[in-house]
Short mmCIF file of C-alpha atoms in Angstrom, two decimals:
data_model
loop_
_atom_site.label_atom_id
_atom_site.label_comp_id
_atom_site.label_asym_id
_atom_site.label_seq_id
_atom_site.Cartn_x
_atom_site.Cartn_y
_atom_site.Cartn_z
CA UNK A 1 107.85 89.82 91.74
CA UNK A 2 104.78 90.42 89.58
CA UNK A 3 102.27 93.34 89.99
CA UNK A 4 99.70 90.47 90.43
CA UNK A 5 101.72 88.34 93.09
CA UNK A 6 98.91 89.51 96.16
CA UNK A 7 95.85 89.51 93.07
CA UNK A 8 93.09 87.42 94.50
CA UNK A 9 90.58 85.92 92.74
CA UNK A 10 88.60 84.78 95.29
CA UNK A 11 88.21 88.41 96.96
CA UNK A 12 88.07 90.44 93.52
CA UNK A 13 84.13 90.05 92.57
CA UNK A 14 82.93 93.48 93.51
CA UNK A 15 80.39 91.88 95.91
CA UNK A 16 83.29 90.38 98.16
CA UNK A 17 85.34 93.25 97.69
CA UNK A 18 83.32 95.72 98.96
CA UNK A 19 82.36 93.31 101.52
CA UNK A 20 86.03 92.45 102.65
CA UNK A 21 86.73 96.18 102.03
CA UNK A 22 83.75 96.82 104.70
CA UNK A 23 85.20 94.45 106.85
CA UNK A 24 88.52 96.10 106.83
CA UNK A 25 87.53 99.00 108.56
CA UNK A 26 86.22 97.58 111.68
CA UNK A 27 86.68 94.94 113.90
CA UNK A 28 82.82 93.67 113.91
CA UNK A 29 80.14 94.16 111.40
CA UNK A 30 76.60 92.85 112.13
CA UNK A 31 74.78 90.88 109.57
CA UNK A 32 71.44 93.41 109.06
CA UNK A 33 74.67 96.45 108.21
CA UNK A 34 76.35 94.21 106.33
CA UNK A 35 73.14 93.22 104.03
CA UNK A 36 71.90 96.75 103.79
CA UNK A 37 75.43 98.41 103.30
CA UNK A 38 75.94 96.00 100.20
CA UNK A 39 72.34 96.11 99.09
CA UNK A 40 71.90 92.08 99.38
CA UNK A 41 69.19 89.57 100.21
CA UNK A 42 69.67 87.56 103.56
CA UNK A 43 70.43 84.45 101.35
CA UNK A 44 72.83 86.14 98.73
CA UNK A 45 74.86 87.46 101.43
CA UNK A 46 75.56 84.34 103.39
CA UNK A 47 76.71 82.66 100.28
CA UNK A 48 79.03 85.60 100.25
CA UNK A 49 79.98 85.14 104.09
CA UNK A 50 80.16 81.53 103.53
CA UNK A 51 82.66 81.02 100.64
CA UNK A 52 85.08 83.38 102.42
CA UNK A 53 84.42 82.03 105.38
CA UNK A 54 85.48 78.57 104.21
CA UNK A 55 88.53 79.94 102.38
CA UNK A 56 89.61 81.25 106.21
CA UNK A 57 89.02 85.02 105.34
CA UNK A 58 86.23 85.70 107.96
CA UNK A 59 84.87 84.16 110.76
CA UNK A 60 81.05 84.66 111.70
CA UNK A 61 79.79 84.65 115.88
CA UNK A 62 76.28 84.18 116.19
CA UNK A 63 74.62 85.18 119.77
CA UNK A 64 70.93 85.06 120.79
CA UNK A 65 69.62 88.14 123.23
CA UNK A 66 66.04 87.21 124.56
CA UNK A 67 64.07 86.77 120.91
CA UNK A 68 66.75 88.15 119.11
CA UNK A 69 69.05 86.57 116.77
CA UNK A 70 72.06 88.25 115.51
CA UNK A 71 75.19 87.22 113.76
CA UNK A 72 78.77 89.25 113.42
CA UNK A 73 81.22 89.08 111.25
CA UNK A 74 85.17 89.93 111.26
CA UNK A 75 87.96 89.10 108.99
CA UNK A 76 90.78 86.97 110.30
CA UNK A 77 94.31 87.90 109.92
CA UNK A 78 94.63 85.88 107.36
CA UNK A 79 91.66 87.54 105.21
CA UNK A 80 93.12 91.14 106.48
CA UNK A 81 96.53 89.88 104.62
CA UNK A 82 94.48 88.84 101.49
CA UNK A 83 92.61 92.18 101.48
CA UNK A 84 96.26 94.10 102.17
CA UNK A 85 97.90 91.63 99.10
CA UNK A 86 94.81 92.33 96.57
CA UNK A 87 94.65 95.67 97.23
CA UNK A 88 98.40 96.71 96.77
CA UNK A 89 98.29 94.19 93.52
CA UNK A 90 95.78 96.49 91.81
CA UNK A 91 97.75 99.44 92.96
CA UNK A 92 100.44 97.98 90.75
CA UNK A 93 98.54 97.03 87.92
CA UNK A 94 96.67 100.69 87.80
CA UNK A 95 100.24 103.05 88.81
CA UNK A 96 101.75 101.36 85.87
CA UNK A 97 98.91 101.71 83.46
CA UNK A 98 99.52 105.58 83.25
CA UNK A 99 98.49 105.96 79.16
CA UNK A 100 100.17 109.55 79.35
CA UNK A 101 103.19 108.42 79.94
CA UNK A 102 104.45 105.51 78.03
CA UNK A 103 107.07 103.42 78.99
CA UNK A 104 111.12 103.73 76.92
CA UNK A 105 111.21 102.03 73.68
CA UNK A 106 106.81 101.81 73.26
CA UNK A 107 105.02 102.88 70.59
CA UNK A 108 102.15 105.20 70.73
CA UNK A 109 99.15 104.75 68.53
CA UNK A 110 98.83 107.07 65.62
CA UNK A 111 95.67 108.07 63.80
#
């Protein structure tokens, strides 16, 4: 098994990351957080919400109070596993890129 086996390129942009990452930590997030939170426009963000929602990774529950409009978000299991995967990928990749301590048998630059 690879450091990379749970990488995913789909969730690693920073946008989506910190989006997912956002996403993590609750169970609901409403659209107006999640836009100011990530510092979006209304139409960059649903392109965001959109392409994960189409992979499966969120789902998004739109309700209408009186005037008001609002739409929530929340990450399915199966985006929660993708987070869990990607996360504990880079993990792997950063705890073995330790420079001060080089793996037996490597060579270390000289000046």
């Amino acid at each position: 098994m690879s450091a990379t086996d749970g990488f995913d390129e789909l969730i690693h942009p920073s946008t989506r990351l910190t989006l997912v990452a956002t996403l993590a930590a609750a169970d609901w997030a409403e659209f107006a957080f999640l836009k100011e939170h990530l510092n979006l426009s209304d139409s960059a963000l649903s392109k965001q919400l959109s392409t994960l929602e189409g992979a499966g990774y969120l789902i998004t529950e739109r309700a209408t109070t009186g005037r008001r409009r609002t739409v929530r978000v929340s990450l399915t299991e199966a985006g929660r596993q993708a987070f869990d995967g990607h996360i504990a990928a880079l993990q792997a990749i950063v705890g073995g890129s330790d420079p001060r301590s080089p793996e037996p048998g490597s060579h270390t630059p000289t000046s």
